mmCIF file of C-alpha atoms and ligand atoms in Angstrom:
data_model
loop_
_atom_site.group_PDB
_atom_site.id
_atom_site.type_symbol
_atom_site.label_atom_id
_atom_site.label_comp_id
_atom_site.label_asym_id
_atom_site.label_seq_id
_atom_site.Cartn_x
_atom_site.Cartn_y
_atom_site.Cartn_z
ATOM 1 C CA MET B 1 63.506 63.515 97.974
ATOM 2 C CA ASP B 2 67.024 62.055 98.275
ATOM 3 C CA GLU B 3 69.577 64.302 99.863
ATOM 4 C CA ILE B 4 73.197 65.325 99.511
ATOM 5 C CA LEU B 5 74.708 65.963 102.924
ATOM 6 C CA ILE B 6 77.861 68.021 103.222
ATOM 7 C CA LEU B 7 79.919 68.290 106.391
ATOM 8 C CA ALA B 8 80.475 72.013 106.987
ATOM 9 C CA GLU B 9 84.070 72.707 107.938
ATOM 10 C CA HIS B 10 84.898 75.596 110.217
ATOM 11 C CA ARG B 11 87.850 76.760 112.239
ATOM 12 C CA GLN B 12 88.197 79.464 114.871
ATOM 13 C CA GLY B 13 84.612 80.621 114.292
ATOM 14 C CA GLU B 14 84.932 80.917 110.492
ATOM 15 C CA LEU B 15 83.496 78.655 107.817
ATOM 16 C CA ARG B 16 86.228 77.364 105.531
ATOM 17 C CA ASP B 17 85.996 77.959 101.771
ATOM 18 C CA ILE B 18 85.773 74.199 101.184
ATOM 19 C CA THR B 19 82.318 74.272 102.803
ATOM 20 C CA PHE B 20 80.964 76.561 100.075
ATOM 21 C CA GLU B 21 82.859 74.672 97.382
ATOM 22 C CA MET B 22 81.146 71.457 98.504
ATOM 23 C CA LEU B 23 77.779 73.219 98.566
ATOM 24 C CA PHE B 24 78.364 74.483 95.035
ATOM 25 C CA ALA B 25 79.154 70.923 93.869
ATOM 26 C CA ALA B 26 76.156 69.552 95.793
ATOM 27 C CA ASN B 27 73.733 72.168 94.463
ATOM 28 C CA THR B 28 74.907 71.622 90.882
ATOM 29 C CA LEU B 29 74.414 67.858 91.158
ATOM 30 C CA GLY B 30 71.187 68.378 93.105
ATOM 31 C CA ARG B 31 69.682 70.642 90.441
ATOM 32 C CA GLU B 32 70.473 68.145 87.686
ATOM 33 C CA ASN B 33 69.102 65.155 89.621
ATOM 34 C CA ASP B 34 66.340 66.540 91.813
ATOM 35 C CA LEU B 35 68.279 66.122 95.055
ATOM 36 C CA ALA B 36 68.021 68.378 98.092
ATOM 37 C CA THR B 37 71.179 69.705 99.727
ATOM 38 C CA ALA B 38 71.822 69.826 103.459
ATOM 39 C CA ALA B 39 74.779 71.185 105.416
ATOM 40 C CA LEU B 40 75.673 69.469 108.688
ATOM 41 C CA LEU B 41 77.143 71.908 111.175
ATOM 42 C CA LEU B 42 78.852 70.249 114.134
ATOM 43 C CA GLY B 43 80.072 72.548 116.870
ATOM 44 C CA HIS B 44 79.312 74.565 119.956
ATOM 45 C CA GLU B 45 77.848 78.085 119.944
ATOM 46 C CA THR B 46 77.777 78.190 116.143
ATOM 47 C CA SER B 47 74.628 80.285 115.607
ATOM 48 C CA GLY B 48 76.533 82.831 113.479
ATOM 49 C CA LEU B 49 77.649 80.094 111.127
ATOM 50 C CA SER B 50 74.257 78.518 110.436
ATOM 51 C CA GLY B 51 73.027 81.936 109.256
ATOM 52 C CA LYS B 52 75.816 82.020 106.662
ATOM 53 C CA LEU B 53 75.001 78.509 105.426
ATOM 54 C CA LYS B 54 71.257 79.085 105.017
ATOM 55 C CA GLY B 55 71.622 80.866 101.705
ATOM 56 C CA ALA B 56 73.591 78.028 100.168
ATOM 57 C CA CYS B 57 71.524 74.896 100.841
ATOM 58 C CA ASP B 58 67.995 73.571 101.375
ATOM 59 C CA ARG B 59 68.540 72.659 105.013
ATOM 60 C CA VAL B 60 71.075 73.392 107.721
ATOM 61 C CA LEU B 61 71.325 70.629 110.314
ATOM 62 C CA VAL B 62 72.890 71.940 113.496
ATOM 63 C CA MET B 63 74.286 69.623 116.147
ATOM 64 C CA GLU B 64 75.420 71.687 119.126
ATOM 65 C CA ASP B 65 77.356 70.208 122.005
ATOM 66 C CA PRO B 66 80.346 71.271 124.104
ATOM 67 C CA GLU B 67 82.042 68.009 122.998
ATOM 68 C CA LEU B 68 81.979 69.374 119.439
ATOM 69 C CA ALA B 69 83.549 72.726 120.284
ATOM 70 C CA HIS B 70 86.789 71.686 118.539
ATOM 71 C CA TYR B 71 87.488 69.089 115.886
ATOM 72 C CA ASN B 72 88.105 65.683 117.428
ATOM 73 C CA ALA B 73 87.873 62.571 115.256
ATOM 74 C CA ASP B 74 86.198 60.496 117.992
ATOM 75 C CA GLN B 75 83.308 62.901 118.548
ATOM 76 C CA TYR B 76 82.989 63.881 114.887
ATOM 77 C CA LEU B 77 82.739 60.231 113.826
ATOM 78 C CA MET B 78 79.939 59.576 116.296
ATOM 79 C CA ALA B 79 78.136 62.779 115.362
ATOM 80 C CA LEU B 80 78.418 62.193 111.625
ATOM 81 C CA GLU B 81 77.338 58.569 112.004
ATOM 82 C CA THR B 82 74.247 59.739 113.900
ATOM 83 C CA ALA B 83 73.377 62.237 111.159
ATOM 84 C CA ILE B 84 73.928 59.721 108.353
ATOM 85 C CA LYS B 85 71.763 57.088 110.051
ATOM 86 C CA ASP B 86 69.081 59.702 110.668
ATOM 87 C CA ARG B 87 69.077 61.356 107.212
ATOM 88 C CA LYS B 88 70.106 58.392 105.035
ATOM 89 C CA PRO B 89 71.578 60.724 102.393
ATOM 90 C CA LEU B 90 72.392 59.391 98.947
ATOM 91 C CA LEU B 91 75.684 61.252 98.974
ATOM 92 C CA ILE B 92 77.869 62.554 101.795
ATOM 93 C CA LEU B 93 80.543 65.130 100.929
ATOM 94 C CA ILE B 94 83.553 65.870 103.119
ATOM 95 C CA GLY B 95 86.426 68.203 102.256
ATOM 96 C CA HIS B 96 89.720 66.544 101.289
ATOM 97 C CA THR B 97 91.398 68.549 104.020
ATOM 98 C CA ALA B 98 93.346 67.535 107.111
ATOM 99 C CA ILE B 99 89.978 66.944 108.810
ATOM 100 C CA GLY B 100 88.490 65.065 105.851
ATOM 101 C CA MET B 101 91.557 62.858 105.400
ATOM 102 C CA ASP B 102 91.258 61.923 109.074
ATOM 103 C CA LEU B 103 87.498 61.403 109.032
ATOM 104 C CA ALA B 104 86.379 60.055 105.668
ATOM 105 C CA PRO B 105 88.217 56.687 105.607
ATOM 106 C CA ALA B 106 87.241 55.984 109.231
ATOM 107 C CA MET B 107 83.603 56.839 108.485
ATOM 108 C CA ALA B 108 83.618 54.645 105.378
ATOM 109 C CA ALA B 109 85.016 51.724 107.354
ATOM 110 C CA ARG B 110 82.573 52.242 110.196
ATOM 111 C CA LEU B 111 79.442 52.246 108.021
ATOM 112 C CA SER B 112 80.790 50.167 105.099
ATOM 113 C CA LEU B 113 80.278 53.095 102.733
ATOM 114 C CA PRO B 114 81.915 53.212 99.304
ATOM 115 C CA LEU B 115 84.490 56.024 99.403
ATOM 116 C CA VAL B 116 86.452 57.905 96.757
ATOM 117 C CA THR B 117 88.811 60.609 97.986
ATOM 118 C CA ASP B 118 90.195 63.832 96.526
ATOM 119 C CA CYS B 119 87.584 64.184 93.750
ATOM 120 C CA VAL B 120 87.384 67.212 91.456
ATOM 121 C CA HIS B 121 84.074 66.551 89.667
ATOM 122 C CA LEU B 122 80.825 64.654 90.336
ATOM 123 C CA SER B 123 78.071 63.301 88.093
ATOM 124 C CA LEU B 124 75.140 60.942 88.487
ATOM 125 C CA GLU B 125 73.887 58.664 85.743
ATOM 126 C CA ASP B 126 71.266 55.940 86.145
ATOM 127 C CA GLY B 127 71.719 56.032 89.900
ATOM 128 C CA ARG B 128 75.494 55.508 89.625
ATOM 129 C CA LEU B 129 77.794 58.136 90.942
ATOM 130 C CA GLY B 130 80.618 59.157 88.603
ATOM 131 C CA VAL B 131 83.661 60.925 89.991
ATOM 132 C CA LEU B 132 86.727 62.484 88.473
ATOM 133 C CA ARG B 133 89.985 62.360 90.384
ATOM 134 C CA GLN B 134 93.557 62.970 89.435
ATOM 135 C CA ILE B 135 96.151 60.225 89.695
ATOM 136 C CA TYR B 136 99.937 60.036 89.274
ATOM 137 C CA GLY B 137 100.359 63.435 90.899
ATOM 138 C CA GLY B 138 97.818 65.075 88.587
ATOM 139 C CA LYS B 139 99.221 63.688 85.327
ATOM 140 C CA ILE B 140 96.121 61.649 84.515
ATOM 141 C CA ASN B 141 92.432 62.360 85.065
ATOM 142 C CA ALA B 142 90.631 59.163 86.068
ATOM 143 C CA GLN B 143 86.860 59.021 85.556
ATOM 144 C CA LEU B 144 85.391 56.394 87.880
ATOM 145 C CA ALA B 145 81.857 54.990 87.885
ATOM 146 C CA MET B 146 80.985 53.722 91.335
ATOM 147 C CA LYS B 147 78.962 50.565 91.852
ATOM 148 C CA PRO B 148 75.297 51.340 92.562
ATOM 149 C CA SER B 149 74.843 52.002 96.264
ATOM 150 C CA ASP B 150 72.266 53.525 98.614
ATOM 151 C CA HIS B 151 74.923 55.859 100.007
ATOM 152 C CA TYR B 152 78.208 57.227 98.704
ATOM 153 C CA LEU B 153 80.958 59.003 100.620
ATOM 154 C CA ILE B 154 83.179 61.387 98.660
ATOM 155 C CA SER B 155 85.900 63.785 99.700
ATOM 156 C CA LEU B 156 86.344 66.824 97.450
ATOM 157 C CA ARG B 157 89.645 68.515 96.628
ATOM 158 C CA THR B 158 89.928 72.094 97.838
ATOM 159 C CA GLY B 159 90.029 74.730 95.104
ATOM 160 C CA SER B 160 88.099 72.609 92.568
ATOM 161 C CA PHE B 161 84.746 74.421 92.842
ATOM 162 C CA ASP B 162 83.877 78.082 93.199
ATOM 163 C CA PRO B 163 83.155 79.095 96.809
ATOM 164 C CA GLU B 164 82.006 82.585 95.813
ATOM 165 C CA VAL B 165 79.018 81.676 93.665
ATOM 166 C CA GLU B 166 75.656 82.937 94.924
ATOM 167 C CA GLN B 167 73.621 79.782 95.529
ATOM 168 C CA GLY B 168 70.208 81.513 95.800
ATOM 169 C CA LYS B 169 68.840 79.168 98.470
ATOM 170 C CA SER B 170 67.116 79.923 101.776
ATOM 171 C CA GLY B 171 67.428 76.751 103.795
ATOM 172 C CA ASP B 172 65.614 75.939 107.037
ATOM 173 C CA VAL B 173 67.741 75.568 110.129
ATOM 174 C CA GLU B 174 66.994 72.387 112.061
ATOM 175 C CA THR B 175 68.571 71.279 115.316
ATOM 176 C CA ILE B 176 69.455 67.621 115.664
ATOM 177 C CA PRO B 177 70.428 66.015 118.983
ATOM 178 C CA ALA B 178 73.992 64.993 119.713
ATOM 179 C CA PRO B 179 74.601 61.310 120.402
ATOM 180 C CA ALA B 180 75.374 59.945 123.855
ATOM 181 C CA TRP B 181 79.163 60.122 123.973
ATOM 182 C CA THR B 182 80.186 56.548 124.702
ATOM 183 C CA ASN B 183 83.428 54.670 124.042
ATOM 184 C CA LEU B 184 85.419 57.797 123.243
ATOM 185 C CA ARG B 185 89.038 56.778 122.858
ATOM 186 C CA GLY B 186 90.344 59.621 124.923
ATOM 187 C CA ARG B 187 91.777 61.958 122.275
ATOM 188 C CA GLN B 188 91.680 65.464 123.681
ATOM 189 C CA PHE B 189 91.824 68.906 122.098
ATOM 190 C CA LEU B 190 94.729 70.638 123.799
ATOM 191 C CA GLY B 191 94.880 73.967 122.009
ATOM 192 C CA TYR B 192 94.919 75.735 118.703
ATOM 193 C CA VAL B 193 98.433 76.478 117.426
ATOM 194 C CA GLU B 194 98.673 79.451 115.084
ATOM 195 C CA ALA B 195 101.030 79.052 112.150
ATOM 196 C CA GLU B 196 104.453 80.531 112.827
ATOM 197 C CA LEU B 197 104.799 84.174 111.913
ATOM 198 C CA GLU B 198 107.039 83.460 108.919
ATOM 199 C CA ASP B 199 104.340 81.143 107.596
ATOM 200 C CA VAL B 200 102.083 83.239 105.399
ATOM 201 C CA ASP B 201 98.841 81.615 104.279
ATOM 202 C CA ILE B 202 99.329 81.822 100.512
ATOM 203 C CA ALA B 203 95.883 80.255 100.019
ATOM 204 C CA ALA B 204 94.329 83.421 101.486
ATOM 205 C CA ALA B 205 96.193 85.897 99.223
ATOM 206 C CA ASP B 206 94.390 87.792 96.440
ATOM 207 C CA ILE B 207 97.563 88.282 94.413
ATOM 208 C CA LEU B 208 100.461 85.834 94.298
ATOM 209 C CA VAL B 209 103.834 86.475 92.739
ATOM 210 C CA SER B 210 105.261 82.993 92.383
ATOM 211 C CA ILE B 211 108.890 82.215 91.630
ATOM 212 C CA GLY B 212 110.278 79.074 90.033
ATOM 213 C CA ARG B 213 113.692 77.673 89.257
ATOM 214 C CA GLY B 214 113.991 80.364 86.592
ATOM 215 C CA ILE B 215 114.725 82.873 89.374
ATOM 216 C CA GLY B 216 118.235 81.399 89.080
ATOM 217 C CA LYS B 217 119.703 82.079 92.519
ATOM 218 C CA PRO B 218 118.497 83.252 95.940
ATOM 219 C CA GLU B 219 120.178 86.615 95.369
ATOM 220 C CA ASN B 220 117.502 87.328 92.728
ATOM 221 C CA ILE B 221 114.595 86.779 95.108
ATOM 222 C CA PRO B 222 114.558 90.434 96.285
ATOM 223 C CA LEU B 223 113.711 91.379 92.673
ATOM 224 C CA ALA B 224 110.518 89.341 92.975
ATOM 225 C CA GLN B 225 109.849 90.517 96.540
ATOM 226 C CA GLU B 226 110.140 94.189 95.521
ATOM 227 C CA PHE B 227 107.735 93.595 92.639
ATOM 228 C CA ALA B 228 105.333 91.773 94.993
ATOM 229 C CA ASP B 229 105.513 94.676 97.470
ATOM 230 C CA ALA B 230 104.827 97.191 94.684
ATOM 231 C CA ILE B 231 101.563 95.458 93.729
ATOM 232 C CA GLY B 232 100.520 94.300 97.220
ATOM 233 C CA ALA B 233 101.155 90.630 96.475
ATOM 234 C CA THR B 234 102.371 87.680 98.510
ATOM 235 C CA LEU B 235 105.378 85.632 97.413
ATOM 236 C CA SER B 236 104.884 81.945 96.646
ATOM 237 C CA CYS B 237 106.975 79.412 94.722
ATOM 238 C CA SER B 238 107.290 76.152 92.820
ATOM 239 C CA ARG B 239 108.748 73.075 94.422
ATOM 240 C CA PRO B 240 112.427 73.435 93.443
ATOM 241 C CA VAL B 241 112.526 76.815 95.212
ATOM 242 C CA ALA B 242 111.114 75.278 98.400
ATOM 243 C CA ASP B 243 113.381 72.227 98.058
ATOM 244 C CA GLU B 244 116.389 74.545 97.852
ATOM 245 C CA GLU B 245 115.021 76.273 100.989
ATOM 246 C CA TRP B 246 115.089 79.633 99.203
ATOM 247 C CA LEU B 247 111.521 80.095 100.486
ATOM 248 C CA PRO B 248 109.737 78.130 103.247
ATOM 249 C CA LYS B 249 107.786 75.017 102.243
ATOM 250 C CA SER B 250 104.590 76.808 103.347
ATOM 251 C CA ARG B 251 104.961 78.991 100.198
ATOM 252 C CA GLN B 252 104.944 76.060 97.766
ATOM 253 C CA VAL B 253 102.086 75.810 95.266
ATOM 254 C CA GLY B 254 101.132 72.454 93.779
ATOM 255 C CA THR B 255 100.139 68.893 94.450
ATOM 256 C CA SER B 256 102.621 68.478 97.275
ATOM 257 C CA GLY B 257 102.222 72.122 98.335
ATOM 258 C CA LYS B 258 99.099 74.250 98.572
ATOM 259 C CA THR B 259 96.160 74.687 96.222
ATOM 260 C CA VAL B 260 95.507 78.391 95.645
ATOM 261 C CA ARG B 261 92.793 80.399 93.852
ATOM 262 C CA PRO B 262 93.984 84.007 93.926
ATOM 263 C CA LYS B 263 92.512 86.747 91.755
ATOM 264 C CA VAL B 264 95.901 87.114 90.055
ATOM 265 C CA TYR B 265 98.730 84.565 89.860
ATOM 266 C CA ILE B 266 102.010 85.760 88.379
ATOM 267 C CA ALA B 267 104.328 82.862 87.526
ATOM 268 C CA LEU B 268 107.959 83.972 87.197
ATOM 269 C CA GLY B 269 110.351 81.433 85.712
ATOM 270 C CA ILE B 270 107.948 78.544 86.311
ATOM 271 C CA SER B 271 107.682 75.979 83.514
ATOM 272 C CA GLY B 272 104.133 74.902 84.457
ATOM 273 C CA ALA B 273 104.606 71.206 85.239
ATOM 274 C CA TYR B 274 101.272 69.486 85.878
ATOM 275 C CA GLN B 275 102.065 69.155 89.595
ATOM 276 C CA HIS B 276 102.392 72.930 89.735
ATOM 277 C CA GLN B 277 99.384 73.663 87.514
ATOM 278 C CA ALA B 278 97.174 71.453 89.671
ATOM 279 C CA GLY B 279 97.716 73.895 92.517
ATOM 280 C CA MET B 280 97.070 77.188 90.694
ATOM 281 C CA LYS B 281 95.179 76.642 87.432
ATOM 282 C CA ASN B 282 91.925 77.940 88.933
ATOM 283 C CA ALA B 283 93.326 81.410 89.597
ATOM 284 C CA ASP B 284 91.097 84.078 88.008
ATOM 285 C CA THR B 285 93.942 85.574 85.970
ATOM 286 C CA ILE B 286 97.270 83.906 85.276
ATOM 287 C CA ILE B 287 100.251 85.905 84.037
ATOM 288 C CA ALA B 288 103.476 84.134 83.107
ATOM 289 C CA VAL B 289 106.979 85.495 82.598
ATOM 290 C CA ASN B 290 109.245 82.929 81.008
ATOM 291 C CA LYS B 291 112.069 83.120 78.505
ATOM 292 C CA ASP B 292 110.874 79.917 76.815
ATOM 293 C CA PRO B 293 107.824 80.603 74.581
ATOM 294 C CA MET B 294 107.061 76.860 74.569
ATOM 295 C CA ALA B 295 106.862 76.587 78.375
ATOM 296 C CA PRO B 296 103.623 74.726 79.325
ATOM 297 C CA ILE B 297 102.627 77.549 81.667
ATOM 298 C CA PHE B 298 101.696 79.615 78.584
ATOM 299 C CA ALA B 299 98.989 77.042 77.733
ATOM 300 C CA ILE B 300 96.996 78.159 80.788
ATOM 301 C CA ALA B 301 98.217 81.772 81.121
ATOM 302 C CA HIS B 302 95.842 84.585 80.176
ATOM 303 C CA TYR B 303 98.761 86.970 79.620
ATOM 304 C CA GLY B 304 102.417 86.310 79.109
ATOM 305 C CA ILE B 305 105.802 87.955 78.697
ATOM 306 C CA VAL B 306 108.495 85.982 76.888
ATOM 307 C CA ASP B 307 111.686 87.423 78.317
ATOM 308 C CA ASP B 308 114.318 87.156 81.002
ATOM 309 C CA LEU B 309 112.632 87.816 84.348
ATOM 310 C CA VAL B 310 115.792 89.450 85.710
ATOM 311 C CA GLN B 311 115.376 92.146 83.046
ATOM 312 C CA VAL B 312 111.578 92.370 83.269
ATOM 313 C CA LEU B 313 111.078 92.593 87.033
ATOM 314 C CA PRO B 314 112.821 95.924 87.747
ATOM 315 C CA VAL B 315 110.838 97.546 84.917
ATOM 316 C CA LEU B 316 107.531 96.250 86.297
ATOM 317 C CA THR B 317 108.440 97.219 89.864
ATOM 318 C CA GLU B 318 109.354 100.740 88.815
ATOM 319 C CA HIS B 319 106.125 101.057 86.845
ATOM 320 C CA PHE B 320 103.867 99.967 89.714
ATOM 321 C CA ALA B 321 105.848 101.749 92.450
ATOM 322 C CA LYS B 322 105.007 105.052 90.695
ATOM 323 C CA LYS B 323 101.269 104.372 90.905
HETATM 324 C C1 LIG C 401 105.171 63.619 93.282
HETATM 325 C C2 LIG C 401 105.585 64.990 92.811
HETATM 326 C C3 LIG C 401 105.018 66.090 93.410
HETATM 327 C C4 LIG C 401 105.377 67.383 92.979
HETATM 328 N N1 LIG C 401 104.786 68.452 93.582
HETATM 329 C C5 LIG C 401 105.066 69.687 93.126
HETATM 330 C C6 LIG C 401 104.428 70.824 93.682
HETATM 331 O O1 LIG C 401 103.636 70.747 94.619
HETATM 332 N N2 LIG C 401 104.727 72.043 93.165
HETATM 333 C C7 LIG C 401 105.612 72.207 92.126
HETATM 334 O O2 LIG C 401 105.828 73.347 91.716
HETATM 335 N N3 LIG C 401 106.233 71.147 91.605
HETATM 336 C C8 LIG C 401 106.012 69.894 92.084
HETATM 337 N N4 LIG C 401 106.670 68.833 91.550
HETATM 338 C C9 LIG C 401 107.795 69.099 90.619
HETATM 339 C C10 LIG C 401 107.342 69.352 89.201
HETATM 340 O O3 LIG C 401 107.268 68.142 88.490
HETATM 341 C C11 LIG C 401 108.354 70.260 88.484
HETATM 342 O O4 LIG C 401 109.620 69.663 88.545
HETATM 343 C C12 LIG C 401 108.439 71.644 89.097
HETATM 344 O O5 LIG C 401 107.162 72.233 89.182
HETATM 345 C C13 LIG C 401 109.320 72.515 88.213
HETATM 346 O O6 LIG C 401 109.500 73.759 88.841
HETATM 347 P P1 LIG C 401 109.870 75.045 88.004
HETATM 348 O O7 LIG C 401 108.829 75.304 86.987
HETATM 349 O O8 LIG C 401 110.191 76.100 88.978
HETATM 350 O O9 LIG C 401 111.262 74.611 87.335
HETATM 351 P P2 LIG C 401 111.593 74.195 85.846
HETATM 352 O O10 LIG C 401 110.686 73.150 85.344
HETATM 353 O O11 LIG C 401 113.045 73.915 85.825
HETATM 354 O O12 LIG C 401 111.276 75.503 85.012
HETATM 355 C C14 LIG C 401 112.010 76.673 85.103
HETATM 356 C C15 LIG C 401 111.445 77.614 84.049
HETATM 357 O O13 LIG C 401 112.059 78.858 84.189
HETATM 358 C C16 LIG C 401 112.310 79.365 82.890
HETATM 359 N N5 LIG C 401 113.442 80.281 83.043
HETATM 360 C C17 LIG C 401 114.731 79.972 83.307
HETATM 361 N N6 LIG C 401 115.441 81.101 83.462
HETATM 362 C C18 LIG C 401 114.597 82.138 83.235
HETATM 363 C C19 LIG C 401 114.754 83.551 83.245
HETATM 364 N N7 LIG C 401 115.942 84.137 83.533
HETATM 365 N N8 LIG C 401 113.658 84.314 82.959
HETATM 366 C C20 LIG C 401 112.459 83.763 82.687
HETATM 367 N N9 LIG C 401 112.274 82.422 82.667
HETATM 368 C C21 LIG C 401 113.318 81.618 82.964
HETATM 369 C C22 LIG C 401 112.610 78.162 82.031
HETATM 370 O O14 LIG C 401 112.330 78.458 80.669
HETATM 371 C C23 LIG C 401 111.657 77.146 82.634
HETATM 372 O O15 LIG C 401 110.423 77.142 81.934
HETATM 373 C C24 LIG C 401 106.328 67.541 91.953
HETATM 374 C C25 LIG C 401 106.886 66.420 91.361
HETATM 375 C C26 LIG C 401 106.551 65.149 91.781
HETATM 376 C C27 LIG C 401 107.142 63.973 91.110
#
């Protein structure tokens, strides 16, 4: 049976959400086309991680070696090349993350694989892989049919598939040998640098209160912060707010910021431009406050308040602070 191979991504001993998103995409395509799914786990002392992957794929391939203890493009390329040559998968999935952007083009060049990056949907028809990706900053969805090939390499956009879905698998764990490390270019892992304290990971927040240009002036930001504090939310923003340096760039949601999937996303004074929507439209519940009833954000919001946020916020804060 042909196989879909996904490269499991992990950091500091934790599997990243993108790993389960890729497995969800792989299992969906696999079910429809009779393809098995395998997760490739590269690392050192990763036994805890393979256990977590077992339930989400047909096979976990573990390559353990001290050289793989931390991400390094040189070692990862050799390791992935070894696995691809060994397994000959029809499709290889890599996350469109900092690691994937580093690795996927180099891997494609090395093995002459057809590559499409930053995809949000996959399909297979008559042996041809179809992919959906967004172009012009998310303004247009482009459906591409790839030329028939024995192998395809695809990187998937984070936040496009559900990492939480129960996959109902019970894969075997198989160890595969690491390659002989030759011709390494000498890149070295020096250390892991934690994000600065002011840098909150908005992608990890369950509730986001997000402010846009409609906040008007920086003096109004405390109104949003107090509301966020009252409901246990983290503050994020649209691009103009980050451009004005009213909030750090790390808080920006959208195509040139972060992709988020919180349980609740509250958009305050955000029009809902496609570049912004692309980063938050997969939130479970979207609530918009905007004084313009025609603002595009209302097209994707589950609940909305048409009003001036400066008037609305103190009322909401008072309401929730009492709870
Ligand atoms: C290549 C590229 C990448 C981009 N990347 C991003 C990105 O990552 N993230 C991003 O957000 N944008 C991005 N943009 C910018 C994007 O196109 C929009 O310009 C931006 O999202 C608009 O931000 P906004 O909604 O805060 O502001 P606006 O579009 O100006 O909307 C402000 C909204 O606030 C409402 N409002 C005003 N006053 C009040 C009030 N008192 N009470 C309630 N509502 C009020 C208005 O009705 C309006 O709907 C990008 C653009 C380009 C070209």
